[in-house]
Short mmCIF file of C-alpha atoms in Angstrom, two decimals:
data_model
loop_
_atom_site.label_atom_id
_atom_site.label_comp_id
_atom_site.label_asym_id
_atom_site.label_seq_id
_atom_site.Cartn_x
_atom_site.Cartn_y
_atom_site.Cartn_z
CA UNK A 1 -7.40 -4.80 7.82
CA UNK A 2 -3.87 -3.54 8.53
CA UNK A 3 -3.91 0.08 9.40
CA UNK A 4 -1.93 1.31 6.33
CA UNK A 5 -0.51 4.92 6.35
CA UNK A 6 -2.03 7.33 3.94
CA UNK A 7 -0.49 9.62 1.38
CA UNK A 8 0.43 13.37 1.58
CA UNK A 9 3.13 14.14 4.06
CA UNK A 10 4.20 10.61 4.85
CA UNK A 11 4.43 9.48 1.26
CA UNK A 12 6.17 12.66 0.07
CA UNK A 13 8.64 12.65 2.91
CA UNK A 14 9.74 9.03 2.35
CA UNK A 15 9.91 9.44 -1.39
CA UNK A 16 12.21 12.53 -1.02
CA UNK A 17 14.42 10.65 1.40
CA UNK A 18 14.93 7.80 -0.94
CA UNK A 19 15.36 9.99 -3.92
CA UNK A 20 18.06 11.98 -2.11
CA UNK A 21 19.88 8.71 -1.37
CA UNK A 22 19.91 7.82 -5.10
CA UNK A 23 22.06 10.37 -6.88
CA UNK A 24 20.73 11.24 -10.27
CA UNK A 25 17.33 9.72 -9.72
CA UNK A 26 14.10 11.14 -11.13
CA UNK A 27 10.75 11.20 -9.46
CA UNK A 28 7.20 10.84 -10.78
CA UNK A 29 8.30 9.59 -14.14
CA UNK A 30 6.24 7.63 -16.63
CA UNK A 31 7.77 4.15 -17.34
CA UNK A 32 5.70 2.32 -19.92
CA UNK A 33 2.01 2.44 -18.87
CA UNK A 34 2.74 3.49 -15.32
CA UNK A 35 4.10 6.39 -13.24
CA UNK A 36 7.07 5.37 -11.08
CA UNK A 37 7.75 7.20 -7.77
CA UNK A 38 11.54 7.00 -8.33
CA UNK A 39 13.54 5.92 -11.27
CA UNK A 40 17.29 5.49 -10.25
CA UNK A 41 20.23 6.44 -12.58
CA UNK A 42 20.47 2.65 -13.49
CA UNK A 43 16.81 2.65 -14.60
CA UNK A 44 15.49 0.78 -11.66
CA UNK A 45 12.32 1.55 -9.70
CA UNK A 46 11.53 2.51 -6.16
CA UNK A 47 7.88 2.63 -5.21
CA UNK A 48 6.69 4.11 -1.94
CA UNK A 49 3.38 2.40 -1.06
CA UNK A 50 1.35 3.72 1.91
CA UNK A 51 -1.87 2.10 0.73
CA UNK A 52 -2.68 -1.45 -0.32
CA UNK A 53 0.08 -3.42 -1.72
CA UNK A 54 -2.26 -5.47 -3.86
CA UNK A 55 -2.92 -2.68 -6.25
CA UNK A 56 0.89 -2.66 -7.09
CA UNK A 57 1.06 -6.07 -8.55
CA UNK A 58 0.35 -5.19 -12.28
CA UNK A 59 2.68 -2.28 -11.95
CA UNK A 60 5.48 -4.34 -10.54
CA UNK A 61 5.08 -7.07 -13.15
CA UNK A 62 5.23 -4.45 -15.88
CA UNK A 63 8.44 -2.98 -14.57
CA UNK A 64 10.06 -6.42 -14.06
CA UNK A 65 8.98 -7.46 -17.48
CA UNK A 66 10.98 -4.56 -18.84
CA UNK A 67 14.15 -5.93 -17.15
CA UNK A 68 14.12 -3.36 -14.21
CA UNK A 69 14.68 -4.09 -10.55
CA UNK A 70 11.84 -2.93 -8.36
CA UNK A 71 12.06 -2.02 -4.67
CA UNK A 72 8.77 -1.41 -2.87
CA UNK A 73 9.05 0.61 0.30
CA UNK A 74 6.24 0.00 2.78
CA UNK A 75 5.94 1.96 6.06
CA UNK A 76 4.02 0.63 9.02
CA UNK A 77 2.95 2.49 12.12
CA UNK A 78 5.01 0.91 14.82
CA UNK A 79 4.00 3.84 17.11
CA UNK A 80 1.16 6.18 16.56
CA UNK A 81 0.39 9.53 18.27
CA UNK A 82 -2.95 11.24 17.76
CA UNK A 83 -3.21 15.06 17.63
CA UNK A 84 -6.64 16.43 17.70
CA UNK A 85 -7.38 20.07 16.80
CA UNK A 86 -10.57 21.33 18.36
CA UNK A 87 -12.42 23.58 16.07
CA UNK A 88 -14.45 24.85 18.97
CA UNK A 89 -11.55 25.86 21.47
CA UNK A 90 -8.65 26.17 18.94
CA UNK A 91 -6.53 23.84 21.24
CA UNK A 92 -4.65 20.75 20.14
CA UNK A 93 -4.36 17.69 22.28
CA UNK A 94 -1.88 14.84 21.85
CA UNK A 95 -1.96 11.23 23.10
CA UNK A 96 -0.26 7.92 22.33
CA UNK A 97 -2.45 5.31 20.53
CA UNK A 98 -2.52 1.82 21.81
CA UNK A 99 -2.26 0.59 18.27
CA UNK A 100 1.11 -1.09 17.44
CA UNK A 101 2.35 -2.68 14.23
CA UNK A 102 5.57 -4.65 13.47
CA UNK A 103 6.93 -6.45 10.45
CA UNK A 104 4.64 -9.42 11.45
CA UNK A 105 1.58 -7.10 10.76
CA UNK A 106 2.31 -6.95 7.02
CA UNK A 107 1.07 -10.30 5.82
CA UNK A 108 -2.45 -9.46 4.96
CA UNK A 109 -1.09 -6.95 2.53
CA UNK A 110 1.33 -9.42 1.07
CA UNK A 111 -1.22 -11.97 0.02
CA UNK A 112 -1.55 -10.36 -3.48
CA UNK A 113 2.23 -10.14 -3.93
CA UNK A 114 2.96 -13.71 -2.82
CA UNK A 115 3.80 -14.91 -6.44
CA UNK A 116 6.62 -12.35 -6.89
CA UNK A 117 8.11 -12.05 -3.29
CA UNK A 118 10.97 -14.25 -4.12
CA UNK A 119 11.51 -12.96 -7.68
CA UNK A 120 15.27 -12.03 -8.11
CA UNK A 121 14.28 -8.60 -9.43
CA UNK A 122 12.01 -7.76 -6.47
CA UNK A 123 12.92 -6.35 -3.08
CA UNK A 124 10.61 -5.22 -0.25
CA UNK A 125 11.73 -2.79 2.42
CA UNK A 126 9.45 -2.48 5.48
CA UNK A 127 9.89 0.59 7.65
CA UNK A 128 8.65 0.52 11.25
CA UNK A 129 7.79 4.19 11.78
CA UNK A 130 6.64 6.60 14.42
CA UNK A 131 3.85 8.71 13.01
CA UNK A 132 1.39 11.33 14.10
CA UNK A 133 -2.30 11.06 12.94
CA UNK A 134 -3.87 14.39 12.60
CA UNK A 135 -7.66 15.00 13.37
CA UNK A 136 -9.98 17.91 13.76
CA UNK A 137 -13.22 17.84 15.68
CA UNK A 138 -16.63 18.39 14.06
CA UNK A 139 -19.80 19.96 15.56
CA UNK A 140 -21.77 16.79 14.90
CA UNK A 141 -20.89 13.15 14.53
CA UNK A 142 -20.02 12.49 10.85
CA UNK A 143 -19.11 9.57 8.55
CA UNK A 144 -15.43 9.27 7.65
CA UNK A 145 -14.21 10.48 4.12
CA UNK A 146 -13.98 6.91 2.92
CA UNK A 147 -17.33 5.94 4.35
CA UNK A 148 -15.89 3.00 6.38
CA UNK A 149 -17.12 3.99 9.80
CA UNK A 150 -19.71 1.75 11.42
CA UNK A 151 -20.74 4.58 13.76
CA UNK A 152 -20.47 8.29 13.10
CA UNK A 153 -17.86 10.21 15.24
CA UNK A 154 -17.34 13.84 16.05
CA UNK A 155 -13.95 14.11 14.29
CA UNK A 156 -12.27 13.56 10.99
CA UNK A 157 -8.72 12.58 9.91
CA UNK A 158 -6.55 15.19 8.22
CA UNK A 159 -3.61 12.80 7.45
CA UNK A 160 -0.54 11.29 8.94
CA UNK A 161 2.94 12.77 9.17
CA UNK A 162 6.26 10.91 9.65
CA UNK A 163 8.03 11.62 12.92
CA UNK A 164 10.69 8.96 12.89
CA UNK A 165 11.89 5.89 10.94
CA UNK A 166 12.85 3.10 13.25
CA UNK A 167 13.71 -0.47 12.28
CA UNK A 168 14.13 -1.21 8.62
CA UNK A 169 13.50 -4.75 7.26
CA UNK A 170 14.91 -5.54 3.76
CA UNK A 171 13.51 -8.70 2.02
CA UNK A 172 15.14 -10.07 -1.05
CA UNK A 173 14.89 -13.72 -2.16
CA UNK A 174 14.14 -16.51 0.31
CA UNK A 175 16.39 -16.12 3.46
CA UNK A 176 15.12 -12.77 4.94
CA UNK A 177 11.51 -14.09 4.89
CA UNK A 178 12.46 -17.40 6.41
CA UNK A 179 14.54 -15.52 9.07
CA UNK A 180 11.22 -14.38 10.50
CA UNK A 181 10.55 -17.94 11.70
CA UNK A 182 11.60 -18.57 15.35
CA UNK A 183 14.91 -20.58 15.51
CA UNK A 184 13.48 -22.72 18.19
CA UNK A 185 10.45 -23.72 16.12
CA UNK A 186 10.61 -27.37 15.14
CA UNK A 187 9.47 -28.50 11.69
CA UNK A 188 6.98 -29.55 10.76
CA UNK A 189 4.77 -26.96 12.58
CA UNK A 190 1.21 -25.70 12.57
CA UNK A 191 0.13 -22.13 12.39
CA UNK A 192 -0.79 -22.28 16.08
CA UNK A 193 2.66 -23.56 16.86
CA UNK A 194 4.19 -20.66 14.89
CA UNK A 195 2.03 -18.18 16.79
CA UNK A 196 2.92 -19.57 20.17
CA UNK A 197 6.65 -19.64 19.37
CA UNK A 198 6.57 -16.02 18.25
CA UNK A 199 4.63 -14.91 21.34
CA UNK A 200 7.14 -16.69 23.55
CA UNK A 201 9.85 -14.47 21.95
CA UNK A 202 7.87 -11.41 23.05
CA UNK A 203 6.58 -10.60 19.62
CA UNK A 204 3.02 -9.07 19.70
CA UNK A 205 0.71 -10.45 16.99
CA UNK A 206 -2.61 -12.15 16.56
CA UNK A 207 -3.25 -15.74 15.59
CA UNK A 208 -4.58 -14.34 12.34
CA UNK A 209 -1.19 -12.72 11.61
CA UNK A 210 0.45 -16.22 12.04
CA UNK A 211 -2.02 -17.87 9.80
CA UNK A 212 -1.55 -15.27 7.08
CA UNK A 213 2.21 -15.60 7.37
CA UNK A 214 1.93 -19.27 6.69
CA UNK A 215 -0.55 -18.75 3.80
CA UNK A 216 1.87 -16.29 2.21
CA UNK A 217 4.93 -18.42 2.75
CA UNK A 218 3.21 -21.35 1.11
CA UNK A 219 2.10 -19.34 -1.93
CA UNK A 220 5.54 -17.76 -2.24
CA UNK A 221 7.17 -21.26 -2.29
CA UNK A 222 8.91 -20.86 1.08
CA UNK A 223 6.90 -23.45 2.94
CA UNK A 224 5.10 -26.60 1.94
CA UNK A 225 2.32 -28.64 3.55
CA UNK A 226 3.86 -31.95 4.93
CA UNK A 227 1.20 -33.68 7.09
CA UNK A 228 -1.60 -32.98 9.53
CA UNK A 229 -1.92 -33.42 13.24
CA UNK A 230 -5.58 -33.84 13.89
CA UNK A 231 -7.33 -30.95 12.10
CA UNK A 232 -4.17 -28.85 12.05
CA UNK A 233 -2.06 -28.75 8.94
CA UNK A 234 1.69 -28.83 9.47
CA UNK A 235 4.38 -27.22 7.27
CA UNK A 236 8.12 -27.25 6.71
CA UNK A 237 10.50 -25.19 4.66
CA UNK A 238 10.30 -25.98 0.85
CA UNK A 239 13.71 -26.85 -0.52
#
């Protein structure tokens, strides 16, 4: 599961930044059955989503059905620092996490949105951010607040704060998505060949990321299955 960024400081900061860039916009406004993060002066919608993108699908369809343009802003933790406050000593330590995300990390979250990715009224903006994850120690090992820990640990998360916004990726219609495919990649190709081509360009990702990318592109109508080489399915751009 992609390490999505949580609400509070991060969500609020990005929402305020986008609202300031849209003169005359309104925040936290009810539009139909849903609350929109930002409604622009033209009546279009900007949603800041730091959790699961799949939960947004009914909301997005409702806004598009009203004739509105929808932009979803999705921050990823390209670089993460961890600050831990010791409740015993009162000191705070800071270290860099080995975790790293890029735009190629987003495809597990995009599975639910595949049917609308190329809709002319939909835009996805992915922000590669530097964030700080804040923690505090506990006297005894405890379960996490969302009960997802396999083993108890002697700390709890307090949230994440935005330090810096780095690369911005804007996806609207077909071309920006297809531009993520390596230029040297010959069609048709398998998910493994896509993975190898991306790694050869110095892009850090897993084979699962590459398989999910192909899955999303097929469901979005960007790729189509052409043939198979042994047990591996091969794909090409859908025209």
